[in-house]
Coordinates of C-alpha atoms and ligand atoms in Angstrom, one line a residue:
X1 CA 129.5 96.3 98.8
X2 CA 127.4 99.3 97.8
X3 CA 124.2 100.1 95.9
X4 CA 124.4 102.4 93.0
X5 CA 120.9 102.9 91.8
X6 CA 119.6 103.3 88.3
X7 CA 117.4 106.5 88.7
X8 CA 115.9 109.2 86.5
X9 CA 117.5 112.9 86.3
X10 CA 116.4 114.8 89.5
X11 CA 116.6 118.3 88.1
X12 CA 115.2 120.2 85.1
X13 CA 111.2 120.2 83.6
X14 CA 111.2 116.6 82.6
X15 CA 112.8 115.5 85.6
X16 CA 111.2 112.5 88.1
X17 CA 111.0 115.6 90.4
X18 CA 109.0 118.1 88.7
X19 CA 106.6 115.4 87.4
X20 CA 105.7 114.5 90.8
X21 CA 105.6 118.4 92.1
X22 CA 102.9 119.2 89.2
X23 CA 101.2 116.2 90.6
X24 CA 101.3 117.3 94.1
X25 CA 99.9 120.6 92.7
X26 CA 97.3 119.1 91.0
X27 CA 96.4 117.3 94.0
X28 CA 96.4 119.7 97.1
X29 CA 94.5 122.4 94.6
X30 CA 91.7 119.5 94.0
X31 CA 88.8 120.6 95.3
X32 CA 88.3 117.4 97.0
X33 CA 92.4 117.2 97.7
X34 CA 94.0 114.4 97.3
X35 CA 97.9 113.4 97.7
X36 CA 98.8 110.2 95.7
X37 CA 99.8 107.4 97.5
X38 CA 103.2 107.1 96.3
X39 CA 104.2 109.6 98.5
X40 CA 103.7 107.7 101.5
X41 CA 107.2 106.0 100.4
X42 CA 110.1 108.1 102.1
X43 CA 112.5 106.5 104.0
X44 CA 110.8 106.8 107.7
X45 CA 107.3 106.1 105.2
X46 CA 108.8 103.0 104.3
X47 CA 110.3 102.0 107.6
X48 CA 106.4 102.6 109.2
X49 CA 105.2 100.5 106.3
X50 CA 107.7 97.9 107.6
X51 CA 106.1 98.2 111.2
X52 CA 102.8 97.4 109.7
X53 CA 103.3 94.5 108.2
X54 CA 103.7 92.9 111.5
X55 CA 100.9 94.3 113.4
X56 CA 98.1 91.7 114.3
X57 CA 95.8 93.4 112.7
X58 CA 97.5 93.7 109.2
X59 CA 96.6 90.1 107.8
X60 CA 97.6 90.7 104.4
X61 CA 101.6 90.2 104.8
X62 CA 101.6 87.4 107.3
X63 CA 98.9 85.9 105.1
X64 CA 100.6 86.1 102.1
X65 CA 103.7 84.6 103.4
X66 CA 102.0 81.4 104.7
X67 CA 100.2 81.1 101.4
X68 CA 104.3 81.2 99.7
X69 CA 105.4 78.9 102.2
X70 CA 102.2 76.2 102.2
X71 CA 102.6 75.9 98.3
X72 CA 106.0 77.3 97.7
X73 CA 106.8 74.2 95.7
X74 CA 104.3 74.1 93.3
X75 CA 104.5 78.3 92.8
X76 CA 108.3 77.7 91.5
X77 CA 106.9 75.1 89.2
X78 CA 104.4 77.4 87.8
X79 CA 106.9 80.1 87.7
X80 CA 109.7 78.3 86.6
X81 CA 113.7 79.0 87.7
X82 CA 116.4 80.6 86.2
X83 CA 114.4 83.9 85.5
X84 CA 115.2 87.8 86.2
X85 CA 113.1 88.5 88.8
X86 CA 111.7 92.1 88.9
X87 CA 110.5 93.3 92.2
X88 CA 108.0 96.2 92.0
X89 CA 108.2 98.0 95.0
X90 CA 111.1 95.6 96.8
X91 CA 110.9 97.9 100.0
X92 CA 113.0 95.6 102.3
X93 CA 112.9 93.0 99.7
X94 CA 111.8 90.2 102.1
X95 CA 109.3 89.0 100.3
X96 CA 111.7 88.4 97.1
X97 CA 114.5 86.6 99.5
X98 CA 111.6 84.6 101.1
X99 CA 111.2 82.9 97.7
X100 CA 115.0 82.8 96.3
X101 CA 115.8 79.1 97.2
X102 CA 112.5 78.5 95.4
X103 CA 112.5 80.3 92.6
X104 CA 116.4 80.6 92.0
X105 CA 116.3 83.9 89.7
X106 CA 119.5 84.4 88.0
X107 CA 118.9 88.0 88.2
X108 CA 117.1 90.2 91.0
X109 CA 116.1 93.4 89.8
X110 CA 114.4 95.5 93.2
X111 CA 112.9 98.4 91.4
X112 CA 110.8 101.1 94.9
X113 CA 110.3 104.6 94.7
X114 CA 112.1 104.5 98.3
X115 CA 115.8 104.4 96.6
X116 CA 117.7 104.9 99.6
X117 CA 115.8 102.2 102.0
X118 CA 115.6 99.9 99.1
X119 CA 119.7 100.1 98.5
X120 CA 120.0 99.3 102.2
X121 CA 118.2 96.1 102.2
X122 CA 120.0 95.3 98.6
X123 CA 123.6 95.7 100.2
X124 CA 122.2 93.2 103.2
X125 CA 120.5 90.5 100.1
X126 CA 123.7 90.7 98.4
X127 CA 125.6 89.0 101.4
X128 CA 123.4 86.8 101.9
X129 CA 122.9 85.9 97.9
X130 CA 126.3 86.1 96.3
X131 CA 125.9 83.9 93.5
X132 CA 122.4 86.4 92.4
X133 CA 123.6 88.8 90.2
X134 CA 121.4 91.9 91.9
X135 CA 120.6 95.8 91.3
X136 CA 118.4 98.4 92.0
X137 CA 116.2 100.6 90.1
X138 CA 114.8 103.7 91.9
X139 CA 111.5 104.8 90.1
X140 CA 108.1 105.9 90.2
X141 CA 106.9 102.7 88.3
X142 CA 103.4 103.6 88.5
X143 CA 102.5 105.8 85.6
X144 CA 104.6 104.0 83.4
X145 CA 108.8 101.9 83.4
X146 CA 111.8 101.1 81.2
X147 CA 114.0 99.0 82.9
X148 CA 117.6 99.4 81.9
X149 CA 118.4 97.5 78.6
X150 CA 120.4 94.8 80.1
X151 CA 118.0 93.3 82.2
X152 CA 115.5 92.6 79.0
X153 CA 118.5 89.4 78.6
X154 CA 117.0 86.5 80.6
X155 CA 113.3 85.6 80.9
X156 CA 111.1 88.0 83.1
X157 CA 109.1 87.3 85.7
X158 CA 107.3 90.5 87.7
X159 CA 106.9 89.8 91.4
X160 CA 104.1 92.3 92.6
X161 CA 103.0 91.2 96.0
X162 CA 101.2 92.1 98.9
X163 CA 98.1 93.7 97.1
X164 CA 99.8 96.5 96.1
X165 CA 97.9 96.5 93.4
X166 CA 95.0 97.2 95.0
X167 CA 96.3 100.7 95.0
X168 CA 95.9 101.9 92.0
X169 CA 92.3 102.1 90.8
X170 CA 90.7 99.0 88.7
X171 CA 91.5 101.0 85.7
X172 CA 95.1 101.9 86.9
X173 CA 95.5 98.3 87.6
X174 CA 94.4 97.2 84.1
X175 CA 96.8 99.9 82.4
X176 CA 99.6 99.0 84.7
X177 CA 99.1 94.5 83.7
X178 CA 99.2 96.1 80.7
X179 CA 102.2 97.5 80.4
X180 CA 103.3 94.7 82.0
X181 CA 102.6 92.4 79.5
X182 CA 104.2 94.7 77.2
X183 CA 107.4 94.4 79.4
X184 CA 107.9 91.0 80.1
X185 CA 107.8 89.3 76.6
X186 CA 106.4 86.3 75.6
X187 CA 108.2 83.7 77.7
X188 CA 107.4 85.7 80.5
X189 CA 105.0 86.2 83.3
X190 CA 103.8 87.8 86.9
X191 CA 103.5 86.5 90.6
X192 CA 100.6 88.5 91.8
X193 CA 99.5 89.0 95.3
X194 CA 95.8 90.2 95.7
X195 CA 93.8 90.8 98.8
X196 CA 90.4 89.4 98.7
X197 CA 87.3 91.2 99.7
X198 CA 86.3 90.2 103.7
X199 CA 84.2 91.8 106.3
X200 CA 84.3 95.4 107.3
X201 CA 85.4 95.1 110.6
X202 CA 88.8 93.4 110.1
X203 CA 89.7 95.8 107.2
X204 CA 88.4 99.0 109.6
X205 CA 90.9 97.1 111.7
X206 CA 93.9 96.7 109.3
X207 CA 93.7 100.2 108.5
X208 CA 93.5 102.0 111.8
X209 CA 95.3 99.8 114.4
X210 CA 95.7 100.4 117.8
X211 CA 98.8 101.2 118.2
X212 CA 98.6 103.8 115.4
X213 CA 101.1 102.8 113.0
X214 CA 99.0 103.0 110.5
X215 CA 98.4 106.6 112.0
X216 CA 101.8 107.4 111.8
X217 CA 102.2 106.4 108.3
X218 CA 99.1 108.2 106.8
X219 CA 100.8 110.9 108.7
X220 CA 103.6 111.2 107.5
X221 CA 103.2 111.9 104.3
X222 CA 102.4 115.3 105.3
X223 CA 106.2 115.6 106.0
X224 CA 107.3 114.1 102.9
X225 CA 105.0 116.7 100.3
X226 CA 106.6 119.7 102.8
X227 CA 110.3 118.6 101.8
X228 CA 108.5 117.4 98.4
X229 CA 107.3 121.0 97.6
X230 CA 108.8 123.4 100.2
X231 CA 104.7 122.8 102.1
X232 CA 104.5 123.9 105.3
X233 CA 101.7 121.0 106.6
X234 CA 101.2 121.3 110.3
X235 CA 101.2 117.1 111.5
X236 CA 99.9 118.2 114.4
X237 CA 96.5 119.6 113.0
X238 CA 95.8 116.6 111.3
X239 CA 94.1 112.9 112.1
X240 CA 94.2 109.4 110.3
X241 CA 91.0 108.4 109.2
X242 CA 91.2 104.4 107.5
X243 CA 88.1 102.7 106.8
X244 CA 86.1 100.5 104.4
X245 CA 84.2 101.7 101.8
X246 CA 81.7 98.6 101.3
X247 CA 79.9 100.3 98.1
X248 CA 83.2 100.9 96.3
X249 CA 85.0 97.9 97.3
X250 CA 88.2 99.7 98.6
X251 CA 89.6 100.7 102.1
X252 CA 90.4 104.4 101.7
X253 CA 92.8 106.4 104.0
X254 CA 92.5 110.0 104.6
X255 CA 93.8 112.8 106.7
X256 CA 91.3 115.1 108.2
X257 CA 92.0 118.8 109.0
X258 CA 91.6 118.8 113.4
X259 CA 90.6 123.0 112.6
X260 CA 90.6 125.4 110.0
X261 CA 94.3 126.1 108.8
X262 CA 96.4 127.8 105.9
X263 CA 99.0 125.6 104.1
X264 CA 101.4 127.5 101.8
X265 CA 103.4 125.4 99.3
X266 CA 106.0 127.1 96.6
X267 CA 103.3 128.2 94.1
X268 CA 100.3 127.9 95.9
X269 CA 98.1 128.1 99.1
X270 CA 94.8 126.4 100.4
X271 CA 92.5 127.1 103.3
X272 CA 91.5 124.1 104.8
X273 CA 88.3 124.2 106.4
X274 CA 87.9 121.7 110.0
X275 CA 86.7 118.4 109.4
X276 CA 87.9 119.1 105.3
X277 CA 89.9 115.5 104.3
X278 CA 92.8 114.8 102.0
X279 CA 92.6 111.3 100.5
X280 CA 95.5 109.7 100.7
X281 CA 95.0 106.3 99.4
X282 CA 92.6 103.6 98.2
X283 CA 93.2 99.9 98.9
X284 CA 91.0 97.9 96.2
X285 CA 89.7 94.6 97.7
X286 CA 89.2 91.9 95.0
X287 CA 86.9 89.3 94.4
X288 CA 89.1 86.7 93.0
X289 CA 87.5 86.1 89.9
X290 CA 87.8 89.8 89.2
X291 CA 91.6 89.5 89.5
X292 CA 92.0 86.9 87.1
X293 CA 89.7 88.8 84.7
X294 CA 92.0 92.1 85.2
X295 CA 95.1 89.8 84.2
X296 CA 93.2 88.2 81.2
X297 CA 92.1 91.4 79.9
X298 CA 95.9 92.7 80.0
X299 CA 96.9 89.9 78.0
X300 CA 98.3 87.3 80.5
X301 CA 96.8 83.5 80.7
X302 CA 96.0 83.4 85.1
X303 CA 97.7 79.5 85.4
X304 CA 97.5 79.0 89.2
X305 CA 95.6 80.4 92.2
X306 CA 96.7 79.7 95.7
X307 CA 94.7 81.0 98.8
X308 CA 94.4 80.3 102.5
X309 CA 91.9 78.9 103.9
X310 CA 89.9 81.9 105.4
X311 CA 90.4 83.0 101.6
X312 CA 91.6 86.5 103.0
X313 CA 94.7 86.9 100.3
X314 CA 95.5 85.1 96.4
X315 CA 98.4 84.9 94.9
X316 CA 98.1 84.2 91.2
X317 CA 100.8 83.3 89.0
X318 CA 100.2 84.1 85.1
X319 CA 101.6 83.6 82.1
X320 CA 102.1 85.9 78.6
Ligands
AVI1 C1 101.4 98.7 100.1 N1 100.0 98.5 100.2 C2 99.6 97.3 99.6 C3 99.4 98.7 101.5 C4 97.9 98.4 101.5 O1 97.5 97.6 102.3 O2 97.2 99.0 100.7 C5 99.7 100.1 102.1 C6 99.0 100.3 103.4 N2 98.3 101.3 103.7 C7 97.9 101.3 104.9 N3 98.4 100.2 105.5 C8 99.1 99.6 104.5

Protein backbone atom coordinates (compact mmCIF):
# COMPACT_ATOMS: atom_id res chain seq x y z
CA UNK A 1 0.00 0.00 0.00
CA UNK A 2 1.11 3.60 -0.60
CA UNK A 3 -0.02 7.15 0.18
CA UNK A 4 -0.59 9.41 -2.60
CA UNK A 5 -1.35 12.76 -1.10
CA UNK A 6 -3.82 15.47 -2.25
CA UNK A 7 -1.56 18.56 -2.17
CA UNK A 8 -1.40 22.11 -3.63
CA UNK A 9 1.09 23.02 -6.66
CA UNK A 10 4.62 23.51 -5.16
CA UNK A 11 5.93 25.80 -7.80
CA UNK A 12 4.91 29.13 -9.34
CA UNK A 13 3.58 32.67 -7.46
CA UNK A 14 0.36 31.16 -6.13
CA UNK A 15 1.91 28.16 -5.11
CA UNK A 16 1.62 26.61 -1.20
CA UNK A 17 5.42 27.47 -1.41
CA UNK A 18 5.65 30.98 -2.19
CA UNK A 19 2.77 31.78 0.08
CA UNK A 20 4.57 30.49 2.93
CA UNK A 21 8.18 32.17 1.75
CA UNK A 22 6.44 35.74 1.66
CA UNK A 23 5.22 34.80 5.13
CA UNK A 24 8.56 33.82 6.31
CA UNK A 25 9.67 37.23 4.88
CA UNK A 26 7.24 39.02 6.54
CA UNK A 27 8.12 37.40 9.61
CA UNK A 28 12.05 37.37 10.09
CA UNK A 29 11.89 41.29 8.72
CA UNK A 30 9.29 42.02 11.70
CA UNK A 31 10.79 44.13 13.93
CA UNK A 32 9.85 42.03 16.70
CA UNK A 33 10.57 38.70 14.40
CA UNK A 34 8.47 36.16 14.50
CA UNK A 35 8.32 32.58 12.50
CA UNK A 36 4.80 31.08 12.39
CA UNK A 37 4.31 28.03 14.12
CA UNK A 38 3.45 26.02 11.30
CA UNK A 39 6.83 25.72 10.51
CA UNK A 40 7.68 23.74 13.42
CA UNK A 41 6.05 20.67 11.30
CA UNK A 42 8.92 19.03 9.07
CA UNK A 43 9.41 15.61 9.31
CA UNK A 44 12.18 15.41 12.22
CA UNK A 45 9.63 18.68 13.70
CA UNK A 46 7.05 16.25 13.73
CA UNK A 47 8.89 13.18 14.95
CA UNK A 48 10.19 15.68 18.14
CA UNK A 49 6.52 16.67 18.53
CA UNK A 50 5.92 12.88 18.78
CA UNK A 51 8.68 12.72 21.59
CA UNK A 52 6.83 15.31 23.51
CA UNK A 53 3.73 14.00 23.87
CA UNK A 54 5.15 11.38 26.10
CA UNK A 55 7.23 13.42 28.32
CA UNK A 56 6.01 13.64 32.02
CA UNK A 57 5.76 16.90 31.93
CA UNK A 58 3.56 17.31 28.76
CA UNK A 59 0.02 16.64 30.40
CA UNK A 60 -2.01 17.63 27.61
CA UNK A 61 -1.70 14.30 25.34
CA UNK A 62 -1.86 11.73 28.07
CA UNK A 63 -4.65 13.81 29.58
CA UNK A 64 -6.59 13.91 26.68
CA UNK A 65 -6.40 10.39 25.96
CA UNK A 66 -7.75 9.30 29.50
CA UNK A 67 -10.49 11.90 29.09
CA UNK A 68 -11.40 9.63 25.34
CA UNK A 69 -10.98 6.57 27.05
CA UNK A 70 -13.05 7.43 30.64
CA UNK A 71 -16.06 8.63 28.43
CA UNK A 72 -15.32 7.16 25.03
CA UNK A 73 -18.86 5.77 25.06
CA UNK A 74 -20.89 8.56 25.52
CA UNK A 75 -18.46 10.88 23.04
CA UNK A 76 -19.47 8.27 20.04
CA UNK A 77 -23.01 8.91 21.15
CA UNK A 78 -22.66 12.57 20.88
CA UNK A 79 -20.73 12.31 17.78
CA UNK A 80 -22.57 9.77 16.18
CA UNK A 81 -20.97 6.76 13.68
CA UNK A 82 -20.81 6.30 10.21
CA UNK A 83 -19.26 9.79 9.59
CA UNK A 84 -16.06 11.07 7.41
CA UNK A 85 -13.80 11.89 9.89
CA UNK A 86 -11.44 14.78 9.13
CA UNK A 87 -8.28 14.92 11.01
CA UNK A 88 -6.62 18.40 11.21
CA UNK A 89 -3.23 17.95 11.74
CA UNK A 90 -3.32 13.77 11.95
CA UNK A 91 0.61 13.82 12.59
CA UNK A 92 0.88 10.06 13.48
CA UNK A 93 -2.83 9.87 13.48
CA UNK A 94 -2.99 8.05 16.94
CA UNK A 95 -5.33 10.05 18.30
CA UNK A 96 -7.95 9.36 15.28
CA UNK A 97 -7.16 5.36 15.51
CA UNK A 98 -7.54 5.62 19.42
CA UNK A 99 -11.20 6.50 18.70
CA UNK A 100 -12.02 4.21 15.43
CA UNK A 101 -13.80 1.25 17.24
CA UNK A 102 -15.73 4.05 18.82
CA UNK A 103 -16.62 6.32 16.42
CA UNK A 104 -16.53 3.88 13.32
CA UNK A 105 -16.08 6.69 10.47
CA UNK A 106 -16.78 5.35 7.16
CA UNK A 107 -14.21 7.64 5.82
CA UNK A 108 -10.80 8.97 7.42
CA UNK A 109 -9.57 11.96 5.93
CA UNK A 110 -5.79 12.88 7.83
CA UNK A 111 -5.28 16.33 6.44
CA UNK A 112 -1.03 17.84 8.38
CA UNK A 113 1.08 20.15 6.88
CA UNK A 114 3.90 17.26 7.55
CA UNK A 115 2.80 15.23 4.21
CA UNK A 116 5.42 12.85 4.19
CA UNK A 117 5.28 11.80 8.10
CA UNK A 118 1.59 11.93 7.87
CA UNK A 119 1.54 9.30 4.63
CA UNK A 120 3.79 7.10 6.80
CA UNK A 121 1.49 6.63 9.61
CA UNK A 122 -1.60 6.44 6.90
CA UNK A 123 0.12 3.36 5.09
CA UNK A 124 0.59 1.68 8.86
CA UNK A 125 -3.66 2.84 9.76
CA UNK A 126 -4.55 1.29 6.61
CA UNK A 127 -3.31 -2.24 7.66
CA UNK A 128 -4.59 -2.07 10.55
CA UNK A 129 -8.19 -0.53 9.30
CA UNK A 130 -8.96 -2.17 5.98
CA UNK A 131 -12.53 -1.86 5.90
CA UNK A 132 -11.96 2.47 6.50
CA UNK A 133 -11.83 3.85 3.28
CA UNK A 134 -8.69 6.35 4.14
CA UNK A 135 -6.55 9.43 2.39
CA UNK A 136 -4.46 12.05 2.96
CA UNK A 137 -4.57 15.62 2.35
CA UNK A 138 -1.23 17.60 2.72
CA UNK A 139 -2.02 21.34 3.46
CA UNK A 140 -1.49 24.38 5.34
CA UNK A 141 -5.14 24.33 6.75
CA UNK A 142 -4.63 27.20 8.80
CA UNK A 143 -5.39 30.32 6.81
CA UNK A 144 -8.00 28.70 5.14
CA UNK A 145 -9.13 24.61 3.29
CA UNK A 146 -11.11 22.92 0.51
CA UNK A 147 -11.02 19.48 0.90
CA UNK A 148 -11.26 17.52 -2.33
CA UNK A 149 -14.90 17.31 -3.65
CA UNK A 150 -15.54 13.71 -2.89
CA UNK A 151 -15.13 13.81 0.63
CA UNK A 152 -18.13 16.51 1.09
CA UNK A 153 -20.41 12.76 0.36
CA UNK A 154 -21.00 11.47 3.90
CA UNK A 155 -21.63 13.58 7.06
CA UNK A 156 -18.54 15.48 8.47
CA UNK A 157 -17.24 15.42 11.59
CA UNK A 158 -13.74 17.60 12.31
CA UNK A 159 -11.47 15.96 14.83
CA UNK A 160 -9.20 18.82 16.13
CA UNK A 161 -7.47 17.67 19.24
CA UNK A 162 -4.87 18.15 21.61
CA UNK A 163 -5.32 22.07 21.93
CA UNK A 164 -4.04 22.73 18.87
CA UNK A 165 -6.17 25.30 18.74
CA UNK A 166 -4.75 27.08 21.27
CA UNK A 167 -2.26 28.03 18.61
CA UNK A 168 -3.76 30.27 16.70
CA UNK A 169 -4.72 33.51 18.39
CA UNK A 170 -8.50 33.83 19.97
CA UNK A 171 -9.27 35.65 16.86
CA UNK A 172 -7.51 32.98 14.56
CA UNK A 173 -9.41 30.42 16.40
CA UNK A 174 -12.82 32.16 15.83
CA UNK A 175 -12.07 32.60 11.92
CA UNK A 176 -10.78 29.11 11.75
CA UNK A 177 -14.55 27.49 13.83
CA UNK A 178 -15.72 29.53 11.30
CA UNK A 179 -14.77 28.29 8.39
CA UNK A 180 -15.44 25.21 9.91
CA UNK A 181 -18.85 25.51 10.24
CA UNK A 182 -18.87 26.65 6.77
CA UNK A 183 -17.19 23.21 5.87
CA UNK A 184 -18.93 20.72 7.62
CA UNK A 185 -22.67 21.40 6.71
CA UNK A 186 -25.58 21.12 8.63
CA UNK A 187 -25.64 17.54 9.78
CA UNK A 188 -22.21 18.01 10.86
CA UNK A 189 -20.08 18.81 13.68
CA UNK A 190 -16.42 19.05 15.68
CA UNK A 191 -14.56 16.98 18.49
CA UNK A 192 -12.58 19.69 20.03
CA UNK A 193 -9.66 19.26 22.42
CA UNK A 194 -8.93 22.37 24.54
CA UNK A 195 -6.28 22.86 27.25
CA UNK A 196 -7.60 24.52 30.25
CA UNK A 197 -5.87 27.33 32.00
CA UNK A 198 -3.69 25.88 35.31
CA UNK A 199 -0.83 27.14 37.27
CA UNK A 200 2.33 28.65 35.92
CA UNK A 201 4.62 26.28 37.05
CA UNK A 202 3.35 23.09 35.30
CA UNK A 203 2.91 24.94 32.02
CA UNK A 204 6.78 26.61 32.52
CA UNK A 205 7.17 22.90 32.89
CA UNK A 206 5.39 21.45 29.76
CA UNK A 207 7.12 23.89 27.78
CA UNK A 208 10.74 23.62 28.70
CA UNK A 209 11.33 19.96 29.92
CA UNK A 210 14.25 18.64 31.15
CA UNK A 211 15.35 16.64 28.81
CA UNK A 212 14.98 19.42 26.12
CA UNK A 213 12.78 18.05 23.70
CA UNK A 214 10.88 20.71 23.69
CA UNK A 215 14.37 22.49 23.15
CA UNK A 216 14.94 20.55 20.29
CA UNK A 217 11.76 21.21 18.65
CA UNK A 218 11.67 25.04 19.04
CA UNK A 219 15.00 24.54 17.58
CA UNK A 220 14.49 23.11 14.87
CA UNK A 221 12.65 25.15 13.08
CA UNK A 222 15.54 27.18 12.45
CA UNK A 223 16.58 24.25 10.05
CA UNK A 224 13.31 23.99 8.46
CA UNK A 225 13.04 28.17 7.32
CA UNK A 226 16.97 27.53 6.05
CA UNK A 227 15.79 24.69 3.58
CA UNK A 228 12.32 26.83 3.53
CA UNK A 229 14.13 29.98 2.16
CA UNK A 230 17.72 29.14 1.29
CA UNK A 231 18.39 30.95 5.41
CA UNK A 232 21.51 30.34 6.69
CA UNK A 233 20.34 30.18 10.75
CA UNK A 234 23.18 29.14 12.87
CA UNK A 235 21.28 26.34 15.65
CA UNK A 236 24.04 26.63 17.55
CA UNK A 237 23.68 30.48 18.39
CA UNK A 238 20.34 30.09 19.47
CA UNK A 239 18.32 28.98 22.91
CA UNK A 240 14.65 27.74 23.69
CA UNK A 241 13.03 30.01 25.81
CA UNK A 242 9.01 28.43 26.76
CA UNK A 243 7.09 30.02 29.38
CA UNK A 244 3.79 31.29 30.62
CA UNK A 245 2.53 34.43 29.90
CA UNK A 246 -0.07 34.77 32.92
CA UNK A 247 -1.41 38.35 31.63
CA UNK A 248 -2.14 37.07 28.08
CA UNK A 249 -3.29 33.68 28.97
CA UNK A 250 -0.87 31.78 26.52
CA UNK A 251 2.46 29.85 26.96
CA UNK A 252 4.73 31.41 24.27
CA UNK A 253 7.90 29.82 22.81
CA UNK A 254 10.76 31.79 21.51
CA UNK A 255 14.30 31.41 20.32
CA UNK A 256 16.76 33.87 21.74
CA UNK A 257 19.85 34.98 19.80
CA UNK A 258 23.11 33.44 22.37
CA UNK A 259 25.27 36.74 20.54
CA UNK A 260 24.93 39.22 17.96
CA UNK A 261 24.79 37.43 14.48
CA UNK A 262 23.98 38.05 10.67
CA UNK A 263 21.38 35.70 9.03
CA UNK A 264 21.12 35.95 5.21
CA UNK A 265 17.98 34.48 3.52
CA UNK A 266 17.36 34.70 -0.49
CA UNK A 267 16.08 38.34 -0.52
CA UNK A 268 16.95 39.52 2.63
CA UNK A 269 19.24 39.89 5.73
CA UNK A 270 18.92 40.76 9.50
CA UNK A 271 21.29 41.59 12.23
CA UNK A 272 20.29 40.05 15.24
CA UNK A 273 21.31 41.78 18.25
CA UNK A 274 22.30 39.14 21.70
CA UNK A 275 19.56 38.45 23.82
CA UNK A 276 17.07 39.73 20.56
CA UNK A 277 14.01 36.78 20.41
CA UNK A 278 12.09 35.25 17.57
CA UNK A 279 8.64 34.11 18.71
CA UNK A 280 7.88 31.04 17.59
CA UNK A 281 4.66 30.12 18.98
CA UNK A 282 1.77 30.93 21.36
CA UNK A 283 -0.17 28.14 23.17
CA UNK A 284 -3.67 29.84 24.21
CA UNK A 285 -4.88 28.35 27.59
CA UNK A 286 -8.73 28.36 27.86
CA UNK A 287 -11.12 28.95 30.43
CA UNK A 288 -13.74 26.45 29.48
CA UNK A 289 -16.52 28.64 29.30
CA UNK A 290 -14.51 30.78 26.76
CA UNK A 291 -14.22 27.66 24.53
CA UNK A 292 -17.72 27.03 24.29
CA UNK A 293 -18.33 30.78 23.67
CA UNK A 294 -15.66 30.64 20.67
CA UNK A 295 -17.61 27.59 19.21
CA UNK A 296 -21.11 29.38 19.72
CA UNK A 297 -20.00 32.42 18.15
CA UNK A 298 -18.75 30.37 14.98
CA UNK A 299 -22.06 29.00 14.61
CA UNK A 300 -21.83 25.47 16.26
CA UNK A 301 -24.33 24.46 19.32
CA UNK A 302 -21.22 23.10 22.23
CA UNK A 303 -23.52 19.55 23.21
CA UNK A 304 -21.06 17.79 25.59
CA UNK A 305 -18.09 18.69 27.75
CA UNK A 306 -15.87 16.05 29.25
CA UNK A 307 -12.89 16.84 31.55
CA UNK A 308 -10.66 15.16 34.10
CA UNK A 309 -10.70 15.60 37.20
CA UNK A 310 -7.73 18.07 37.85
CA UNK A 311 -9.77 19.88 35.03
CA UNK A 312 -6.34 20.31 33.11
CA UNK A 313 -7.81 19.44 29.37
CA UNK A 314 -11.85 19.55 27.69
CA UNK A 315 -12.88 17.99 24.98
CA UNK A 316 -16.05 19.38 23.65
CA UNK A 317 -18.08 17.85 21.03
CA UNK A 318 -20.50 20.43 18.99
CA UNK A 319 -22.88 20.42 16.74
CA UNK A 320 -23.86 22.77 13.34
C1 LIG B 1 0.48 21.09 18.72
N1 LIG B 1 0.32 22.00 19.87
C2 LIG B 1 -1.01 21.85 20.44
C3 LIG B 1 1.39 21.91 20.86
C4 LIG B 1 1.11 22.85 22.04
O1 LIG B 1 1.13 22.37 23.17
O2 LIG B 1 0.83 24.03 21.82
C5 LIG B 1 2.74 22.22 20.27
C6 LIG B 1 3.84 22.28 21.29
N2 LIG B 1 4.68 23.27 21.46
C7 LIG B 1 5.51 23.00 22.42
N3 LIG B 1 5.23 21.81 22.92
C8 LIG B 1 4.19 21.34 22.21
Amino acid sequence: TSCTPDTLPDSGPHSANAHMADELHAGLEAAEAWIAPKFLYDTLGSTLFEAICELPEYYPTRTEAAIFEHHGAEIARAAGSGATLVDLGAGNCAKAAALFPLLRPKQYVAVDISTDFMCDALVRLRQRFPHIDMRAVGMDFSSGFALPADVRAARRLFFYPGSSIGNFSPEEAQDFLRRLRAGCGDDGGVLLGVDLAKDKATLDAAYDDALGVTAAFNLNVLRHVNRLVGADFDVRGWRHRGFYNEARGRVEMHLEALRIQEVRWRGGARVFQAGERIHTENSYKYQQADAIALLERAGFEATHVWTDPRHWFAVIHARA
